[in-house]
Each structure stands twice: as C-alpha cells, then as structure tokens.
Amino acid sequence: MFSPDAGVPASTSLRNPRRRQRTVSDESLVARQNPKRQRRSGLTSETFKPPYVEPNNGYVNGDWRSERSTPPNNSGLAIRNRRLSKSDHDRREFRSNSNVLLTKNENYVVTRLTTTPIQLQENQSTETWQGELAPWAGVAVATTQTQAIVWRYKHDISDAKITKPLIIPLLHPSNGTGQPLPLGILVPTSPEPGLLIVMPVSGKVTYWETLSSAASVESSRRKQLATEGTIQGLLSGEIIVKITEAEPHGFLLTFGTGRVAHMILTDAQGKPAISVQFLRSNAVHAGGFLSGLKWAFSSAGWRRDVAAVHAGDSWQRGQRQCIIATTRGLFQVWSLNWNGAHSMLYEIDAKHELLNSVSKSGDAFPNGDEHHLQVLDFVFLPNRVLGDEKALIIAKTEFKLLALVAFSAMDTSRYYLLTLDLREVGSEVEVVHPISCYRSQLSAESHFKPRLIVPESSQIAFVIFEKSVVLVSLAEVKGTPDSQLQLEAQTLPDPFQDSIDIRKDKPYCIVGCNADLYDKATKESSCTVLVQGYGVIKISVLPVKESPSAFDRPRITARTKLEQAIFFGTLPQNLLDFSGRSEVQFDIEDVEDAALEVSHSIMSSSSSYLPQIGPSIEQWLHLRASALAELMKYLRQHYSNLGRVTRWQLLWGAEKLAAAKALWTRHSATLQNKSRNQINLLAYVVDCIHEDIKTQNDIDGQEPDGVRHWMVHDTWRMEYVVPWANKVLDVLWAESEEDNEPIPIAEQARLIGEASRLQLAVLETAFEFREANAAFYGLGDERIVDGVLQDGYADLPDPWTSEEIMYVGVEKQAHHAREFVIDYGVNADGEGFPSMEVLKKMAADNPRQVELCCRTYKERLLFLKSKDDPELKKERFELKKQFVQIRKALLVGLVEVEQAKAGLEIAEKHSDMAALADIVVDEMEAIQENIKKCEAHESEFEAEMRLKLTFYKECIDRYFVERGSTWANAFFPRLIQQKKNGPILDYAQKHQHQVTAFLRSQIEYAKLSWINEILSENDYAKAGHQLSLAQKTEGDLWTKKTQLSMSKLAIMAAKSKHQVTEDNGENQIRTIDCQLQGLQAQESLLDFLGPLLRETLNDPAARTQAIMTKYGTRFVKHKPALKHLMEGGFTKIVVGEVLGIEELIDILTLMDEDAFNPMDPLEEEFTAQRFFLALKLLHSCLLGPIDRPRIELQEMIIWRRCMIQNDWEAINHTELKPDTEIELETGGTSLFKTLKQGLKQGWCSLSSSTTDSTTFTHGTNLTKGLWESVPQLPPSALLHAGTSISSLRKSSRYDDTSDNYLTLLAHDLQIEDEALEQFLNKGRLELWWQGMVEAAKQSVKTDAEQAGEQQSRRMSFENKFRDRMDREDEKSRARPEVEDGDATVDTDPQGDVVMEM
C-alpha cells in the first residue's frame, strides 16, 4: 500500500465493457417499452464531448464552471421504482407546489420545500442521515446506513407530473449504527444523473450511471447495472469524510487523516470504471520506496487537519485545478487531469497574513496571540474574464478566494470572511468581513463542519453552521464623497448581515447544503439546506442594487426582527428560532420605535405579512389581535427594559383592536335584526367621518362595504367613532327636517339606543381590556381603577379614551338618551311611539353611559393634573368645575328614569357626595309624599314605599359610618337648603361627632351650632364662640346685639364651669364688650336721628333722603364717593342693619357741623363727642386682626375732618376781638371739643412728645392708654393722607376695591386735603393746634378743679350734716320724754330751723 504507484485498480464492471455510452439523443431507460430488445450501439462522437454549457460565465458554490456540464432539464425524474401499496402511496405522496413560508423580510425569504420525502421530513426514528444536493438537476440524495433516498426537491410548478422519491437499498450497507454514514453524491451524466455511493470505513464504491439503474426493483438487476470498486491503501482506522465534485467524471475524496484522493469514474474509452489516485507531490514520483515512505509521514501527505477541498477552474480540456486548505492556514494548489495524473503547483502558508488582517480589523480579541486561528472553508471568487492568453496563464497560478476563518478563545469564537489573493509568490488579504451577528464556540463533536457558499452573483455569502445560516453581504459600496467621509469618520453603516437560527429545543440540524443556480430573471441568490428531521429549506436573498451607496445598503433593523418573530415565530412546527442572538443588539429607542411601527402596521393592515382581505372580519380582527399579543410577548421576553411610554402606547393600540371586535359584534347583531329600509347607524357614522381621518377606498377596486373597509384600515382611529355616534343623530334630525320627512319617534328611539350601545361597546371593552392586560404589557405596578390610570401621566401622551371629543360625545349621548326617555315615557306603546321595552332598555343603559362619562372626564383631569403647562393647569381648573356640575346633573338625572339605585352606586364609586345627597333627599321626599297619598286599599304599595324609605335611611347611616364628615358636609347643606334644620340636630343622637364637626365647619352654621354645643356637647365655651361667629355675618342690629349678649352669657357660664381659664374668659368678655360698644354707638346715633325719622314717612328711601338733606349737604358737597358712602350708611341705619366700624366712623365724621343746633343740649352733646367717639371706636373695636396701616390712615382722616369742620381762616382774624370772644370761638370748634373730650373722660392722655402727663387736682390722674396712638403730629403731617390710589392701597380696607372707585375716593379726600392746606396757610392752623392742646388741657383742668371744689363742698356739707345729726341724737336721748303731740321748734346757731318732735 506504500508503493510509489498509489493508483487503485477498479473492480471489473459487471456489464460488457464494450457496451457503448448513451448520448442525449438516446432514449431513457424508462422510456423503453422492451429493454431486452434494445440494440446496443457503438460509442458516438459525442461520448467524450462536454455537454452543452450555457455561456453565463457563472460559478456555483465557489467553483468556477466555465466547462461545467449542464444536462438538459430533467424536471420529470422518470425512473422505475418498486410498486407501492395503496397505504404507502397515501403516506408518501406529497404536493410540491405548496411550499411553506418560514420567514421573510425585505432582504430574504426562507421556505420549506414540501417535496422532501415523509421519512426525511418527520423525525420518526433515531436513524440519522446526511445528504447532498445537485442544483444543476434539482435532485437531492440522502444516505442512511442501509439505503439512499433520491428525490427531486425543486421543479416547475407547471409540471403536471409529480415525481415520487426513489428508495435505493445499498449494495454494501454498514454493519453497525455507530459507523459513519455512507457518502452519496449525484453524478452529472446524460440523460439523467448518476449515483455514487462511497462507504467511508470499508472504502467500497458503488456507481450507477443513471438513477434508473439504481432504482431497479430487482436487486440482482440493480447490482448488475452498478459499477463497483474498493479503495485500496486505506490506513488503519482511516475513513472517508467528504466527497468533492471535480468534473469531468472526477471527484476528490477527503480522508480523516488529511489525505486527499482523486477518483475517476470512467476509463479512457468513457466506460464506467472506478480508479482512485492519492494526491502526492511531484517529488514522490522521483524517489522510490523510501521517498514514498517519507511522503506518507510528511505534512504534504497526511496527518493534517484538512479544512476544505474545492475544485477550481478547468483552464484546459480534461484539466482541472483544486485547492486544499488546512485549518492552520496552509493552502496547496493542485493540477488534476481526467486520466488520473496530478501535480502540486505550489503551497502557501497564509496563517500570518490571516492573523494580521484579523488583528488590524479592530474586531479581534484582545491579546490576539493567545487565541487560536482556524480556517474552516473557502470558495473561489471570480478575478478575471477569460479571453486572452496572458489571462489564461495567470489563471493557472493565481486565485482569488473567500475564506471562512474562526478566531477562537476559551468559550467563544469569532468568525471572519477574508478575501485572499493566492499567488505562487505568496498571499495577500484584501478585504476583511467580520461576522458580527454570530459568535459561537466551535464544537469538535459536531458532525457538520461549517460551510461557506457564495452563489454566482457574488453579492451574498451563506455561512452554514450546524444550527445556523449566516448571511453576509459582499456587495461593494459605491464610492461617493459622503461614503468616503463616513469611512474616514468610521460611521459607515455595516454591510448587511443576519443569522437564521434553528431552534435549539428541537433535534434539528443541518446535514447538507448547496447553492442554487443563479436565476437571471429574478436576480435572486439562493441556497438550499438539508435539515435532518425536518426536510429541505430554501433561503433566497432578494436582489440588491448594484454598487449601492452607503445609505442604500440592505440592513437588518429592529422592526425586521420583531416582524419575523411575531408573524413567523408562532407558526406550528417552524424550525427557526426568532428569539434573537446576543450578538445583535439594538438601541432600546430603536426597538421602541420599531414596536410602535409594527403595532401601527397591524392596526392599519399595512403590514405585508397580513392578508389584505378576508371573508370574516371577526377572524380578521382576531388575527390582528393575536399578532399584537405576540408582539408584546416577544418584547417582554427579550426587551424587559422597554420604556413605559411605549408600553402604554402598545396597550392603547391593542385595546382599540379589542374595542373594534366588540364594535363589529354589535354591528353584526344589528344587521341580523335590522330591516332593509332602516338606517344602519355604524355605516352612517363611517360615511360621515371626515376624509382626512379615515382611509379612502381605492377607486378602481373599491370595497362596497364602508364598515368593512374601516374595520380593516382604520381601527387605530377608534377615538373618532365614539363622538360621531352622537353627532350623526343631529345630522340625521337636521336632514330629515330639511327634506320635510321627519324620522318617526320609534325609529329615533332605535337610533339613539344603537348610538348608546355603540359607545358602550367601544369604551367598556377598552377600559376592561386595559385593566385586564396591564400586567401583560409590563404595567402591573400601575395603579389602574376601572381602566383609568390614577397617576403617572407626566410623560404620557393624551390617552385616546379621554380626548375632548370623547368625553363631550359621551356626555351628550347620555343626556340625549335620558331626555328622550323622559319626554316619551308617558306615551310608551302608543301609536307611532316606541315600546316600553325599548325605553326601559335605554333607561337601563343610561347608568352605564354616566359611568363612562365619569371615567373619561376623570382620566382627562388626572392627565392635566400631571402637567406643568400653565395653559393646561387653567384648562384643568375649568374642566374640573365643569365636570362636577355635569356629573351631578347626570347622576341626579338617573332618578327621573327610575335608576336611582344605580345612581347611588355610581355616586358612591366616584365619591360624589353632593349627588348622593340629592338623590337620597329627593327620593325620600318622593317616597314620603307617596306614603301620605296612599289610600286604605293601597297597603301593599305603602309597605313597598316604607321598605324603600327604610333602605334610604340605612344608606344614610351607612354613609355616616363609611364617609364620615365627607357625607355630612354634603347631606346637611341639602337639608338646610330645604329648611330642615331640626333633623340635623336629631341626627346628633346617632352621629354626634359628624353633626358637631359639620356645624363647626362654617360660620354660616353658627346660629345652629351653638344650640348643638349646649344640647349635645355641653360646651358653653364653644357655644359662646359660635355665637360670636354668628354675629359677624348678622346684619340686623338688634339680632347682632342679642347674639353678642348671649355669647357673653355663655362665656360667663363657661367660666363658672371652668371650661375656660379666667384670663381667657375675661379677654373674650372684653372683646364682646368692645363690640357691644360699637353697637351702642350705632344705637346712640339712631336715637339722635330718632326725632327726624319719626317726622318722616315710613319709607326707607324717604327717611334716608331726609337725613341726607339735613346732615349731608355741605361737607360732602362735590364729593360723590363720600356722599355715596354716607348715603349707604344712613340707609343701613334706617332699615336697622349693622354698620361696620369704619362705616360708622365715616358717618360720624362726615355729618355737617352747622346742621347741629347748639341750643339743643342733645345735639350739642352729640356734636361735642362725635369725633372723639369715632377715635374711640377706631381704637377699641379695630385693634387686633386689622393691620396697623389701616388704623393709621383712618385715624389721620378722622383728625383731618375734625380740623376742617370750622373756618380757621375766620377764627384767625383776631383783630379788634377780646380774648373772651376768641376763647369762645376756639372753644366751639370740633377740634377743641374732641381734644377736651379725650382728656376729660379720662380715656387717656396725650403723650409726652406733645405735652407731659398732667396730674390734676383732687388726685384725678388721666392714665396713659390708647390715646397715645393719636398722631403726635402737627396738622401739616395729615396732608396727603388717602389722596392717591397708592396711599389708599396701603389700607387693607380697600384690598377688593376697584381702581375706578379708589380714583373717585382719592379725589374727594384730596378736596379735604386742600381745605386743610388752606387753613394751614391762611388760618395758621399749625400754630392754633399747639394752643388748642394747651387750652383743652387747661379747660379740662379747670373743669376738674371746679368739679373737685364742688365735690369738697358736698363732702363738707355731708360731714357737717352727719355730725349735727349725731349731736341731735345724743340730745334726744338725754332729754326726758315728752308726750305725744308736743313739739318744739328751734334754730341752730347759724339760723337753720330744726324741727323737734
């Protein structure tokens, strides 16, 4: 076996070697009717002539085939086969024109060819097999340990003939299942392919020239027609691992030891004969035995890891080149001849170039020297156009290869495609294509080694792994300035790559593959793959633009992966895995955008993966809903970090589709019950929707059913259907009036009810779907109640269920339906009117409509609440106010359609206590009225009413327990509104806490609260406080005084019961006394005006006019604002209303001075005290909560008015006047009287800034007090007080006053200021002021001294009188008793008469 002649003699053919070779023109074996009578003929002139080759200059699977045999079309594989039983026929027959689409996208299509035999499609047994494909014939062969199966895997669909697979038992089956599988390959012969079987262990070879011979039914005949042989020289344990085609009539055998042999199937005469020559270098032939022994152990001979063996060009007739590549990067170039001769042209070690190129690509592992480089496969690439002699010479020695290289680390491998120029002088790597979409550790145990396939177009490369097929684009980018800049900036998009993976949870694995012939018509590049346990799949890459720009490059996007997963990942028995690879990662933003795009394409039926029309809309909607569910399922599994906004948008889309299903169900039910002449509401709605918000029908192929067209294309616009369901009713009513054909009332009822049910179907389904599926969409942590998200709207777009057109449309329809029931309920069942059943149905639907209205409004309000935009905040404020009114009206309106209990439930759910209170109170009133009207014979009705009344009473008690003060604050005002104050105090027996809290909550309830405080709480202090609060809003003078008095009594009682501290009680009483003082002042003013009022008619206006005529003429003349203020105050006095302290001060200070009669003691006393009283009221009643600037401004105005009451210019003319006259004039001024009253009454004294405190005689001391706050300023300091808007704004009194009124008021005060300034300039008021203060003090002092003297004289007289009486008593006791009736008269020394008895 180690002889220099390593040729292997073929076994003798079992048939006559002189038998001629058939040509194409000869008949097929099957076509012969009587093969035994067929004459043998000699060899023709075309026996060794290569068959016709189509001049396409193409190559398949990387082999350049300028002389490849292309047999005629064998679409009908006419072969003999054993007769099958009927059961076998039924089981094995299949239809080849029903290929199954496994996946597709814009770049490629993967289909399953159903031409695969059943026994290979289904993994029914543990028997393994491997196969080879012959794309030139469209036939595949699969080999098991005992048989070969041949079948046509592709054919023309137009073929009427369907070919059955051939089951060919092997002549030399393997002895055990653990041995390697036999190798089978189809041989391109005419007129039909031949079959070559090689046993890898024994080396036995079987060759049939035609499949007809191999498929002979008779085993003896099959063996007779076979050419057999045995490969001699196999080493111990050496097996054959690969057969590579090396035409013509030649094959290369790769052995597990690394040896390669050339097998030829014909002899020199073209007769079938098997000969094998091991490839060895030329040096071996010149050596002899020792040289052969050296070759056997050298690297050029064996014990090398051969990666791939491929035959190259046939550059001369009968001559072929082949290249052997080892995994270590060694490439050997061989020249083969069909007579068995061979020679090695050269050998190149390209490992260094491969390593360097991978390292420079920037995609290699770090520390590249520590990793293992391994060549896996290669193919030939075209590098010239055949023609001239020089190119032919170069073709013999230079090759352009595309090599598949693995760069492996400990736990993973990275793969590269490298364009390698192979020359005799060396090698060079031109281009490196890193495979970024697939990284997996090479498995030494894998039965299938990675293969590289490049179809003829050279635009795409298929890298075949055991469980994956990787597609890599080889298209060159068109050179443009933009692409050059991108290349330099390293921003050029990567070439197209994608990995098609086989499911790992199934025992599927690839056992064979080959490139398909290039289809010039479609320009598709494709390859076919054999998958054990599944069958044949075809991968077709769609044509790409020649020399595309960087922007036109095909690419795999996130949307592509999503669509493949959701549309094909759910197909039953799909062998492809769409879970995605970790090597391919998309930015989450791209995934989110893609998910929304896919969702929209499903919703709008614009996806190319969905049929455009179907007989059943229900099934069509279900199909789309399933696709959306699969989309979310895939996103949950592979993109758990999907954004919240995207999840909500996907959920909203899915709920729209669910709503569409409910809408179609509602529509279908309507169609079944509707007569032909009735209006179809949904169809009318779709027709009325504006063209801009719906998809238009194609004019050429228009869908006659508008509803179906809308369901297919516009379900994503569901938000427009709900409002239009209400709008179209108005349109229909208007059209009927224009046409003078009114719609019958019964038909109106049907349309209104249908519109309501349409809205209910859409929105109820949407909200239910949202709540039920939130967790599925990754929103399980969201707080969703009744389908409404409760918070977290800040980053969300507007929810479609609560857009303005939505909640307005639902509200209007709810009102419309209710009003219709109310209007026509009385005439139900009448002629031309709807039936009672229809109206009851509408009434029963109304609570559901109200509930949906509440949800849509609430959702909108919650959405606006989360926004910071001022405009949206304003919208929320207005909308909330509007919604509260609308909700209450809708809920209370349910009572009118006998849905009170439903109204209660909805009001409870939405915590609308106001509506709840109205429903309860109104229902109880109605029930009580019905009970009163019950006759004696209506006992059952009365009992029913009493049960209802009990129910509502129980509801009230339950609401107090569950809702507490919230319910009380709504229920009690409703009772107060109906003048039912007594029941409120009655409820205090059961719900004292709620009653007390309610009555204490607002000042308006204080009149009722103080009673509850005493009766229920026994709290006199709180009762006094409540009375004090009540009087603040009281306008009647007498009532106010009474309330203050009762408040004072309550505080005093609280002091006695120690419910308040002594100091606190005294402070409260003091405050009440001050308030009573203000009321007393008003009463004094009223008493002063009493005579005038009694003289006037009992008419408030007339009395006011009379007072103004007398006291409001001069001082307020030309002062409209002050006159209006004065007139308003007098009006309140006339009608008995309470004046505010400042109102009372204004009246006291604005009255005309000269209107008072100085001769009238009452009027003189009033005019002397009015300004002092105003100051006293200001300081005693406005201290506390009123701000200081307010008091100061009012105080300055009082003093200014006081100073300008008299003519100081006239007083200043003192010439020829005695002091007594001047004193009389100044003493009669309001200023003097006011100063004197302040000092005289002992209220307080002037501060030391003006004069020292004065101690009057007889121990009278005017203590300092509030009088110190009188401005210690000269009159000039009172100028400009309140004469401008800004000055008036300093006082809180005018906070809510308009600028227009303040302008008028400032004008009037300016007039006062001008008068003061005139008196200062011409009347020397500044000087008079100082003298007036001293004069007032002196007058008070004089009066005090006189009063003291009078007091002393009175006391002296009293003392003398007492002493005298004492002496007389002593005398009377010393005298003897006299008889009765005797009396004496005596006189005291001073002459006083003393009567003695």
PDB file of C-alpha atoms in Angstrom, residues 353-354 356-363 415-419 429-435 495:
ATOM      1  CA  GLU A 353      -1.433  37.183   6.690  1.00  0.00           C
ATOM      2  CA  LEU A 354      -4.738  35.959   8.060  1.00  0.00           C
ATOM      3  CA  ASN A 356      -2.511  40.212  10.788  1.00  0.00           C
ATOM      4  CA  SER A 357      -5.587  41.107   8.780  1.00  0.00           C
ATOM      5  CA  VAL A 358      -7.945  39.969  11.535  1.00  0.00           C
ATOM      6  CA  SER A 359      -5.978  41.882  14.150  1.00  0.00           C
ATOM      7  CA  LYS A 360      -5.984  45.069  12.041  1.00  0.00           C
ATOM      8  CA  SER A 361      -9.738  44.884  11.550  1.00  0.00           C
ATOM      9  CA  GLY A 362     -10.180  46.031  15.127  1.00  0.00           C
ATOM     10  CA  ASP A 363     -12.745  43.337  15.872  1.00  0.00           C
ATOM     11  CA  TYR A 415     -15.808  34.430  12.508  1.00  0.00           C
ATOM     12  CA  TYR A 416     -14.480  36.373   9.535  1.00  0.00           C
ATOM     13  CA  LEU A 417     -14.734  36.262   5.783  1.00  0.00           C
ATOM     14  CA  LEU A 418     -11.440  37.254   4.186  1.00  0.00           C
ATOM     15  CA  THR A 419     -10.822  37.918   0.512  1.00  0.00           C
ATOM     16  CA  VAL A 429      -5.678  39.634   2.270  1.00  0.00           C
ATOM     17  CA  GLU A 430      -7.667  42.354   0.512  1.00  0.00           C
ATOM     18  CA  VAL A 431     -10.895  42.658   2.490  1.00  0.00           C
ATOM     19  CA  VAL A 432     -11.959  41.502   5.925  1.00  0.00           C
ATOM     20  CA  HIS A 433     -15.644  40.947   6.622  1.00  0.00           C
ATOM     21  CA  PRO A 434     -16.118  40.418  10.381  1.00  0.00           C
ATOM     22  CA  ILE A 435     -19.230  38.389  11.110  1.00  0.00           C
ATOM     23  CA  PRO A 495     -22.726  45.610   5.489  1.00  0.00           C
TER      24      PRO A 495
END
